[in-house]
XYZ file of C-alpha atoms in Angstrom:
633
model
C 20.788 -30.750 -33.391
C 18.756 -33.611 -31.917
C 21.024 -36.242 -33.495
C 24.087 -34.400 -32.210
C 22.759 -34.315 -28.646
C 21.705 -37.954 -28.796
C 25.150 -38.949 -30.025
C 26.738 -36.907 -27.275
C 24.569 -38.602 -24.662
C 25.467 -42.012 -26.052
C 29.206 -41.192 -26.093
C 29.136 -39.957 -22.532
C 27.211 -43.032 -21.477
C 29.713 -45.358 -23.086
C 32.541 -43.437 -21.485
C 30.899 -43.824 -18.079
C 30.318 -47.540 -18.440
C 27.761 -49.847 -19.890
C 25.131 -49.224 -17.223
C 24.478 -46.583 -14.572
C 24.846 -47.818 -11.015
C 21.822 -47.652 -8.679
C 21.656 -44.623 -6.385
C 22.318 -45.631 -2.775
C 20.839 -43.022 -0.445
C 22.334 -42.470 2.976
C 21.024 -40.410 5.871
C 22.921 -37.285 4.706
C 21.873 -37.450 1.064
C 18.809 -35.140 1.261
C 19.051 -32.847 -1.750
C 21.423 -35.160 -3.625
C 21.415 -35.067 -7.429
C 20.435 -38.359 -9.030
C 21.314 -37.653 -12.659
C 24.558 -39.689 -12.524
C 22.470 -42.739 -11.781
C 19.836 -42.484 -14.503
C 19.646 -44.132 -17.901
C 18.024 -42.554 -20.976
C 16.086 -43.901 -23.928
C 14.791 -41.777 -26.801
C 11.292 -42.891 -27.797
C 11.373 -42.115 -31.532
C 7.823 -41.827 -32.769
C 6.406 -42.022 -29.212
C 5.688 -45.737 -29.583
C 6.703 -47.080 -26.174
C 4.553 -47.601 -23.098
C 5.353 -48.667 -19.569
C 4.563 -52.301 -20.391
C 7.315 -52.253 -23.034
C 9.904 -51.666 -20.302
C 9.719 -55.375 -19.422
C 11.130 -56.234 -22.852
C 14.892 -57.034 -22.601
C 15.405 -55.546 -26.055
C 13.996 -52.244 -24.845
C 16.130 -52.415 -21.705
C 19.209 -52.918 -23.838
C 18.541 -49.569 -25.561
C 18.908 -47.569 -22.344
C 22.166 -45.650 -22.018
C 23.646 -43.980 -18.923
C 23.066 -40.180 -18.758
C 26.495 -39.573 -17.192
C 25.106 -36.739 -15.064
C 23.236 -34.978 -17.858
C 19.945 -33.303 -16.890
C 18.851 -32.100 -20.339
C 18.688 -33.379 -23.904
C 17.721 -29.999 -25.368
C 15.005 -29.486 -27.951
C 13.695 -32.847 -29.110
C 10.642 -33.861 -31.073
C 10.417 -37.207 -29.291
C 9.717 -38.258 -25.712
C 12.533 -39.588 -23.542
C 12.328 -42.404 -21.019
C 14.344 -42.152 -17.830
C 15.183 -45.182 -15.755
C 16.227 -44.740 -12.143
C 17.133 -47.339 -9.528
C 17.085 -46.267 -5.878
C 18.106 -47.995 -2.701
C 18.971 -46.862 0.791
C 21.692 -47.716 3.207
C 20.892 -49.445 6.451
C 21.086 -46.201 8.475
C 18.995 -44.094 6.027
C 15.259 -43.390 6.510
C 12.813 -45.239 4.303
C 10.635 -42.276 3.237
C 12.046 -40.191 0.383
C 10.701 -37.598 -2.072
C 11.708 -37.215 -5.710
C 12.049 -33.726 -7.185
C 11.958 -33.107 -10.952
C 13.536 -29.672 -11.248
C 12.227 -28.757 -14.721
C 9.404 -26.427 -13.713
C 8.325 -25.644 -17.287
C 8.332 -29.187 -18.645
C 5.352 -29.724 -20.944
C 4.532 -33.385 -20.247
C 5.978 -35.477 -17.411
C 4.782 -38.957 -16.501
C 6.122 -40.867 -13.502
C 5.698 -44.623 -13.172
C 6.104 -46.094 -9.670
C 5.775 -49.765 -8.686
C 2.384 -50.435 -7.154
C 3.620 -53.403 -5.072
C 1.557 -55.917 -7.067
C 3.782 -56.279 -10.080
C 2.202 -53.339 -11.892
C 2.751 -49.639 -12.175
C 1.166 -46.560 -10.702
C 1.165 -43.643 -13.193
C 1.382 -40.003 -12.114
C 0.830 -37.137 -14.553
C 2.756 -33.918 -14.003
C 4.194 -31.027 -16.005
C 2.188 -28.264 -17.647
C -0.543 -30.675 -18.759
C -1.656 -31.282 -15.184
C -2.778 -28.825 -12.524
C -0.371 -27.840 -9.771
C -2.017 -29.970 -7.067
C -2.514 -32.992 -9.324
C 1.087 -33.021 -10.520
C 2.856 -33.155 -7.151
C 2.479 -34.547 -3.638
C 3.904 -31.506 -1.823
C 3.222 -27.775 -2.388
C 6.617 -26.899 -3.818
C 7.296 -24.782 -6.905
C 8.903 -27.769 -8.645
C 7.301 -31.157 -9.167
C 7.791 -33.284 -6.026
C 6.447 -36.852 -5.763
C 6.533 -39.106 -2.730
C 8.340 -42.378 -3.419
C 7.321 -45.772 -2.091
C 9.230 -46.735 1.062
C 12.790 -47.639 0.044
C 14.577 -50.744 1.134
C 18.159 -51.879 0.861
C 17.160 -53.607 -2.360
C 16.985 -51.308 -5.424
C 13.635 -49.826 -6.414
C 13.242 -49.214 -10.156
C 11.047 -46.379 -11.437
C 10.576 -44.724 -14.822
C 9.875 -41.202 -16.026
C 8.645 -40.201 -19.448
C 9.385 -36.580 -20.400
C 8.322 -34.655 -23.474
C 8.832 -30.994 -24.392
C 9.850 -29.920 -27.920
C 10.935 -26.554 -26.516
C 13.598 -28.085 -24.269
C 13.541 -31.446 -22.515
C 15.261 -31.219 -19.116
C 14.965 -33.426 -16.041
C 17.217 -32.524 -13.080
C 16.376 -35.084 -10.382
C 17.002 -34.859 -6.642
C 16.098 -36.984 -3.623
C 14.829 -35.165 -0.529
C 13.774 -35.558 3.023
C 10.669 -33.398 3.257
C 11.866 -31.339 6.250
C 15.086 -30.409 4.469
C 13.146 -29.556 1.309
C 10.921 -27.171 3.272
C 13.965 -25.381 4.696
C 15.496 -25.014 1.248
C 12.157 -23.800 -0.166
C 11.952 -21.106 2.541
C 15.404 -19.783 1.610
C 14.596 -19.887 -2.094
C 11.297 -18.067 -1.588
C 13.039 -15.346 0.394
C 15.647 -14.744 -2.296
C 13.179 -14.879 -5.167
C 10.751 -12.705 -3.226
C 13.396 -9.989 -3.047
C 13.848 -10.213 -6.814
C 10.075 -10.058 -7.379
C 9.820 -7.101 -5.016
C 12.504 -5.102 -6.812
C 10.923 -5.697 -10.214
C 7.385 -5.006 -8.945
C 8.498 -1.798 -7.209
C 10.146 -0.535 -10.389
C 7.066 -1.528 -12.348
C 4.726 0.460 -10.077
C 7.093 3.430 -9.871
C 7.356 3.757 -13.634
C 3.636 3.063 -14.018
C 2.903 6.175 -11.958
C 5.363 8.121 -14.097
C 3.608 6.800 -17.209
C 0.282 8.160 -15.935
C 1.930 11.559 -15.390
C 4.004 11.870 -18.573
C 2.068 9.701 -21.041
C 5.402 8.837 -22.681
C 5.544 5.859 -25.068
C 8.933 4.709 -23.761
C 7.477 4.367 -20.258
C 4.503 2.497 -21.711
C 6.725 -0.130 -23.330
C 8.963 -0.261 -20.259
C 5.947 -1.067 -18.066
C 4.773 -3.788 -20.462
C 8.289 -5.221 -20.764
C 8.746 -5.319 -16.993
C 5.314 -6.857 -16.444
C 6.012 -9.603 -19.015
C 9.458 -10.209 -17.505
C 7.931 -10.554 -14.046
C 5.397 -13.083 -15.314
C 8.156 -14.880 -17.208
C 10.270 -15.175 -14.060
C 7.280 -16.382 -12.054
C 6.669 -19.020 -14.715
C 10.311 -20.148 -14.826
C 10.679 -20.403 -11.071
C 7.407 -22.298 -10.702
C 5.763 -19.721 -8.451
C 3.413 -18.722 -11.245
C 2.133 -22.295 -11.478
C 1.909 -22.488 -7.686
C 0.152 -19.198 -6.936
C -1.279 -17.634 -10.107
C -2.923 -20.569 -11.912
C -2.769 -23.564 -9.500
C -6.136 -25.085 -10.289
C -5.630 -25.744 -14.004
C -3.136 -26.697 -16.651
C -0.731 -23.989 -17.695
C -2.577 -22.105 -20.503
C -0.676 -21.567 -23.716
C -0.653 -17.795 -23.284
C 1.297 -18.205 -20.021
C 3.716 -20.983 -20.941
C 7.435 -20.893 -21.705
C 6.828 -19.953 -25.354
C 4.213 -17.199 -25.150
C 5.615 -15.333 -22.145
C 9.171 -14.952 -23.491
C 7.700 -14.014 -26.887
C 5.577 -11.281 -25.318
C 8.558 -10.131 -23.305
C 10.768 -10.040 -26.409
C 8.093 -8.179 -28.385
C 7.698 -5.495 -25.709
C 11.474 -5.267 -25.186
C 11.993 -4.679 -28.922
C 9.411 -1.914 -28.946
C 10.986 -0.401 -25.810
C 14.363 -0.411 -27.569
C 12.887 1.372 -30.574
C 11.228 4.102 -28.495
C 14.050 4.629 -25.965
C 16.836 4.796 -28.544
C 14.681 6.449 -31.230
C 15.876 3.949 -33.816
C 13.383 5.060 -36.466
C 15.145 8.409 -36.685
C 18.745 7.622 -35.753
C 19.332 3.907 -36.630
C 16.911 2.950 -39.442
C 18.502 -0.437 -40.215
C 18.200 -1.510 -36.569
C 14.609 -0.286 -36.512
C 13.745 -2.552 -39.458
C 15.442 -5.563 -37.843
C 13.523 -4.987 -34.623
C 10.292 -4.774 -36.620
C 11.133 -8.166 -38.127
C 11.793 -9.508 -34.631
C 8.395 -8.273 -33.449
C 6.695 -10.088 -36.336
C 8.654 -13.252 -35.541
C 7.566 -13.108 -31.898
C 3.958 -12.824 -33.005
C 4.479 -15.829 -35.316
C 5.935 -17.828 -32.414
C 2.867 -17.079 -30.288
C 0.574 -18.117 -33.161
C 2.454 -21.398 -33.677
C 2.299 -22.092 -29.964
C -1.459 -21.524 -30.031
C -1.627 -24.152 -32.799
C 0.279 -26.597 -30.554
C 3.444 -26.326 -32.695
C 5.643 -25.862 -29.653
C 8.888 -27.064 -31.234
C 8.947 -24.693 -34.249
C 7.904 -21.832 -31.974
C 10.842 -22.553 -29.663
C 13.283 -22.588 -32.590
C 11.904 -19.240 -33.817
C 12.625 -17.708 -30.417
C 16.127 -19.187 -30.427
C 16.879 -17.973 -33.973
C 15.622 -14.470 -33.234
C 18.989 -13.778 -31.656
C 20.321 -13.387 -35.228
C 18.234 -10.214 -35.694
C 17.147 -8.781 -32.355
C 20.506 -9.001 -30.559
C 22.607 -7.278 -33.298
C 19.877 -4.677 -33.761
C 19.626 -3.850 -30.057
C 23.372 -3.839 -29.415
C 24.176 -1.982 -32.614
C 21.594 0.735 -32.057
C 22.719 1.174 -28.437
C 26.379 1.523 -29.450
C 25.548 3.976 -32.238
C 23.347 6.103 -30.012
C 26.030 6.086 -27.287
C 28.622 7.323 -29.775
C 26.119 10.025 -30.779
C 26.202 11.277 -27.196
C 22.960 9.741 -25.965
C 23.961 8.650 -22.457
C 20.845 6.497 -21.728
C 22.107 4.174 -24.482
C 25.053 3.241 -22.221
C 22.687 2.337 -19.368
C 20.551 0.375 -21.810
C 23.647 -1.407 -23.074
C 24.588 -2.468 -19.539
C 21.110 -3.770 -18.699
C 20.657 -5.482 -22.039
C 24.083 -7.055 -21.777
C 23.190 -8.633 -18.428
C 19.934 -10.026 -19.762
C 21.616 -11.122 -22.975
C 24.136 -13.141 -21.003
C 21.392 -14.732 -18.917
C 19.375 -15.514 -22.058
C 22.454 -17.133 -23.559
C 22.599 -19.390 -20.520
C 18.890 -20.194 -20.915
C 19.395 -21.057 -24.590
C 22.312 -23.308 -23.729
C 20.137 -25.019 -21.120
C 17.237 -25.323 -23.593
C 19.460 -26.896 -26.276
C 21.104 -29.232 -23.768
C 24.613 -27.801 -24.187
C 24.573 -26.522 -20.593
C 23.176 -28.642 -17.823
C 20.745 -27.149 -15.270
C 22.354 -26.469 -11.907
C 21.951 -24.310 -8.801
C 24.582 -21.904 -10.175
C 22.670 -21.007 -13.334
C 19.114 -21.396 -12.020
C 18.832 -17.798 -10.747
C 20.934 -15.993 -13.343
C 17.953 -14.808 -15.378
C 15.824 -13.417 -12.478
C 18.813 -11.511 -11.104
C 19.710 -10.208 -14.574
C 16.138 -9.030 -15.175
C 16.088 -7.218 -11.828
C 19.377 -5.479 -12.662
C 18.119 -4.708 -16.160
C 14.925 -3.161 -14.781
C 16.990 -0.891 -12.529
C 19.296 0.219 -15.343
C 16.420 0.702 -17.776
C 14.603 2.810 -15.177
C 17.713 4.985 -14.799
C 17.925 5.257 -18.581
C 14.315 6.428 -18.769
C 14.864 8.990 -16.023
C 17.997 10.297 -17.747
C 16.103 10.399 -21.033
C 13.429 12.561 -19.438
C 16.144 14.904 -18.160
C 17.587 15.170 -21.663
C 14.149 15.883 -23.076
C 13.632 18.602 -20.471
C 16.995 20.137 -21.334
C 16.156 20.053 -25.032
C 12.782 21.636 -24.304
C 14.433 24.351 -22.183
C 16.947 25.089 -24.926
C 14.159 25.239 -27.487
C 12.195 27.646 -25.274
C 15.245 29.868 -24.846
C 15.812 29.930 -28.590
C 12.163 30.734 -29.119
C 12.426 33.569 -26.587
C 15.429 35.007 -28.394
C 13.644 34.849 -31.726
C 10.560 36.377 -30.189
C 12.603 39.250 -28.703
C 14.168 39.923 -32.085
C 10.790 39.979 -33.774
C 9.403 42.314 -31.123
C 12.357 44.657 -31.557
C 11.787 44.697 -35.287
C 8.094 45.334 -34.855
C 8.682 48.092 -32.327
C 10.349 50.257 -34.998
C 6.995 50.764 -36.717
C 4.846 50.460 -33.591
C 3.114 53.853 -33.841
C 2.068 53.444 -37.440
C 1.005 49.860 -36.874
C -0.974 50.778 -33.771
C -2.804 53.543 -35.588
C -3.643 51.265 -38.484
C -4.793 48.564 -36.144
C -6.948 51.046 -34.202
C -8.600 52.294 -37.368
C -9.169 48.845 -38.666
C -10.452 47.692 -35.293
C -12.957 50.548 -35.180
C -14.124 49.749 -38.686
C -14.494 46.081 -37.864
C -16.302 46.878 -34.627
C -18.760 49.126 -36.447
C -19.254 46.521 -39.171
C -19.769 43.805 -36.582
C -22.295 45.948 -34.739
C -24.209 46.534 -37.958
C -24.070 42.841 -38.752
C -25.304 41.883 -35.291
C -28.131 44.411 -35.517
C -29.032 43.171 -38.970
C -28.930 39.549 -37.816
C -31.184 40.400 -34.883
C -33.590 42.188 -37.185
C -33.621 39.288 -39.628
C -34.013 36.799 -36.822
C -36.921 38.791 -35.368
C -38.518 39.270 -38.764
C -38.208 35.584 -39.548
C -40.134 34.541 -36.457
C -42.429 37.513 -35.693
C -45.351 39.297 -37.272
C -44.454 42.855 -38.269
C -47.846 44.365 -37.364
C -48.582 42.818 -33.959
C -45.035 41.875 -32.892
C -46.418 38.435 -32.079
C -44.562 35.248 -33.094
C -45.560 34.034 -36.527
C -46.561 30.657 -37.925
C -42.916 29.511 -38.355
C -42.145 30.215 -34.734
C -45.298 28.391 -33.651
C -44.365 25.290 -35.667
C -40.860 25.092 -34.140
C -42.176 25.815 -30.633
C -44.823 23.113 -31.065
C -42.175 20.557 -32.051
C -40.188 21.059 -28.852
C -43.378 21.221 -26.757
C -44.661 17.924 -28.150
C -41.285 16.229 -27.570
C -41.240 17.499 -23.972
C -44.817 16.351 -23.416
C -44.013 12.897 -24.781
C -41.037 12.484 -22.430
C -42.939 13.671 -19.342
C -46.404 12.387 -20.126
C -47.988 15.873 -20.262
C -50.715 17.454 -22.378
C -50.392 20.122 -25.078
C -53.386 22.246 -26.153
C -53.624 24.205 -29.425
C -56.294 26.913 -29.736
C -57.038 28.503 -33.132
C -58.691 31.952 -32.817
C -60.488 33.631 -35.679
C -62.037 37.126 -35.569
C -65.677 37.129 -36.622
C -66.935 39.868 -38.973
C -63.497 41.475 -39.282
C -63.771 42.226 -43.004
C -66.589 44.835 -42.626
C -64.307 46.880 -40.348
C -61.681 47.087 -43.099
C -64.319 47.843 -45.696
C -66.048 50.593 -43.694
C -63.255 52.242 -41.708
C -60.190 51.365 -43.729
C -57.136 49.219 -43.092
C -55.826 51.519 -40.372
C -58.839 50.631 -38.253
C -58.363 46.943 -39.018
C -54.678 47.129 -38.083
C -55.572 48.818 -34.810
C -58.068 46.058 -33.978
C -55.470 43.388 -34.722
C -52.859 45.125 -32.552
C -55.318 45.503 -29.672
C -56.366 41.844 -29.956
C -52.689 40.816 -29.885
C -52.104 42.975 -26.791
C -55.091 41.418 -24.981
C -53.974 37.926 -25.921
C -50.554 38.523 -24.392
C -52.135 40.079 -21.318
C -54.402 37.126 -20.517
C -51.929 34.268 -21.044
C -49.251 32.852 -18.794
C -45.578 33.554 -19.403
C -45.004 29.977 -20.524
C -47.841 30.001 -23.042
C -47.274 30.845 -26.696
C -49.490 33.144 -28.753
C -48.900 33.673 -32.476
C -50.512 35.405 -35.418
C -51.004 32.986 -38.273
C -51.998 35.617 -40.801
C -54.948 37.926 -41.515
C -57.341 37.749 -38.561
C -56.170 34.296 -37.415
C -54.314 33.726 -34.156
C -53.161 30.646 -32.278
C -52.397 29.845 -28.638
C -50.187 26.923 -27.528
C -50.601 25.752 -23.917
C -48.335 23.189 -22.237
C -48.188 21.401 -18.919
C -50.035 18.759 -16.941
C -53.069 21.091 -16.618
C -53.064 22.145 -20.260
C -56.610 20.906 -20.925
C -58.162 22.688 -17.950
C -56.130 25.781 -18.654
C -57.247 25.729 -22.294
C -60.891 25.735 -21.256
C -60.265 28.592 -18.833
C -58.356 30.629 -21.407
C -61.012 30.082 -24.074
C -63.791 31.268 -21.735
C -61.755 34.301 -20.687
C -60.804 35.291 -24.237
C -64.392 35.071 -25.442
C -65.234 37.741 -22.904
C -62.098 39.906 -23.046
C -61.644 40.086 -26.810
C -65.278 41.054 -27.333
C -64.672 44.400 -25.567
C -64.862 47.368 -28.006
C -61.759 48.940 -29.513
C -61.767 52.745 -29.699
C -60.926 54.169 -33.105
C -61.343 57.913 -32.843
C -64.976 58.449 -31.986
C -65.897 54.958 -33.151
C -66.149 51.858 -30.965
C -65.249 48.833 -33.007
C -66.444 45.480 -31.772
C -65.564 41.967 -32.988
C -66.320 38.523 -31.661
C -64.072 35.498 -31.854
C -64.437 31.827 -32.644
C -62.063 29.333 -31.010
C -61.338 25.771 -31.984
C -59.082 23.596 -29.849
C -57.315 20.250 -29.949
C -55.262 18.294 -27.369
C -52.144 16.187 -27.540
C -52.173 13.227 -27.376
C -55.973 12.738 -27.328
C -56.619 14.216 -30.763
C -53.280 14.075 -32.592
C -49.604 13.340 -31.999
C -48.093 15.901 -34.403
C -48.461 19.616 -34.925
C -50.053 19.097 -38.327
C -52.601 16.755 -36.779
C -53.334 19.151 -33.910
C -53.763 22.034 -36.330
C -56.152 20.036 -38.484
C -58.207 18.907 -35.460
C -58.361 22.435 -34.011
C -59.307 23.845 -37.428
C -62.169 21.333 -37.717
C -63.385 22.385 -34.268
C -63.158 26.046 -35.330
C -65.136 25.278 -38.470
C -67.897 23.696 -36.374
C -68.041 26.789 -34.159
C -68.452 29.045 -37.178
C -71.053 26.696 -38.654
C -73.139 27.009 -35.472
C -73.219 30.777 -35.525
C -69.693 31.815 -34.525
C -68.717 33.644 -31.305
C -67.948 30.533 -29.259
C -65.408 27.853 -28.676
C -65.189 24.110 -28.942
C -62.674 21.318 -28.394
C -62.244 18.708 -31.073
C -64.623 15.826 -30.636
C -67.002 17.628 -28.276
C -70.607 17.945 -29.501
C -73.408 20.032 -28.098
C -74.329 23.665 -27.788
C -71.953 26.591 -27.465
C -70.566 27.390 -24.043
C -72.635 29.469 -21.605
C -70.349 32.512 -21.886
C -70.585 32.363 -25.668
C -74.369 32.374 -25.547
C -74.384 35.310 -23.117
C -71.990 37.170 -25.415
C -74.297 36.694 -28.389
C -77.300 37.808 -26.381
C -75.553 40.974 -25.146
C -73.995 41.977 -28.452
C -76.713 40.891 -30.847
C -74.825 42.651 -33.625
C -74.760 40.609 -36.811
C -72.129 42.764 -38.450
C -69.803 42.887 -35.459
C -69.959 46.727 -35.404
C -71.434 48.951 -32.713
């Protein structure tokens, strides 16, 4: 393709004459195209520099462009030679516009007035401000003051994805007027696309439909693509840096094509109705991803050819599936066909421009933005109509379901009495069984965590309650106290009066324990004549001391068993979290050691772990008053 284009350029140059004539600018030439006055040289291997232009042999290789503004996709840079002069009545200050807004690498060489050259870098490899002398969406460079004698300048362009260079000469005031009109027209296009994007985005949030999702992504990529092609993206979205690869003329159309293919698949339901087209569109999606990957690896030329060759799969797949679905009676396919046809035509023009077969001009510069705006409108209508069809299908399905439901109800009504009676009987049986199960579960639950004799929580309940209490205390920095209570001289009561008397004493002790503890405290029977009290809160230590003193007095009161008054004393050992232990097992062990020390010192008293000394005052008074070694009155 490159050799064909080069040969075509050479043939046109020879037909136009051996050399291009210098461009003579008059006062009315603002906005004039300069491409009929340029000469081209293909730099095979990128071996030439600006100093080589002084070589007559190099100059002899230049050929007139004959008005051409593109050489298509080329792996090599191209040198452009331009001679400018002005007429006697023309102003001396002129500006040069290079209309290829997506050109990868553009270098401009202007005479510096001292026999040398001043180099300017532009294109996508320079920032917006660095690549131009005037804030215009295309590259605009101020020329040295022109005289009636020709001024020679050179441009070096390079872009494997499509090397184009439409050149114009401007007076800056006229350029600003043209830019204002262009911005107004393009702004209307942007506004239409953005409005449709937002409108369908709101619908996407409401419906959560995959077709709307891909429509929103397709429209967003198309909007960015248009901004990139027109130059407004470079001017307003990323002006302070080079154009990143994920926003250049390869990645953006690839993303747009990828999303458009997925939108086609979801809108037309190709997986179900047109399987062959669905597979081709899947291949196109993979190819778009490959093009983006190659572009990321700086293989811009192969990536551009992949995009161009994708028309062999994506276009037949999209058009074929739309035609088939239309013939199947799916009306949104006709709207899709109209929108896709417009964009397809505009893309064909872009491909012709990229390959150099169609020269850039004002007539074809805005075809793609207008086609995308029209496509967005038609696609939006197609989505809306698709939703209406889905609603109609849903309504029909609901009506059919209602009819089937009515028929089933009529059939069931024939045996309604018998069925109702059977259901009532079965329901009563199930209700009774469930009640028995719930009662049994409650009994088992209570038995699992409570002592059968005293109705106090048992050791298992205490362990689980201690776990949650310790975790709560750790989070809030509180104290937990564990008191172990053992009845002194309880065995003689069983031996002398029998187990009924012992059971009565245990039940009365349990009742008194519950009576003298707070609602948030936990009391449990550990087995035999052993009890435990769990106290929580910031004042747990002080409360533990108070409870121990109170229980020593209250539990020593006699228990009436017929005519007998049965008296027992208690020994209490206590431990605190976190002073003495950080786990229940540790607390239990520490409290048990304290209890052992109390019993070793004569019983009937209480002690905290780690505290030495005599028994408490109330304990001593209790021993003095009772003075009953057997614990029996």
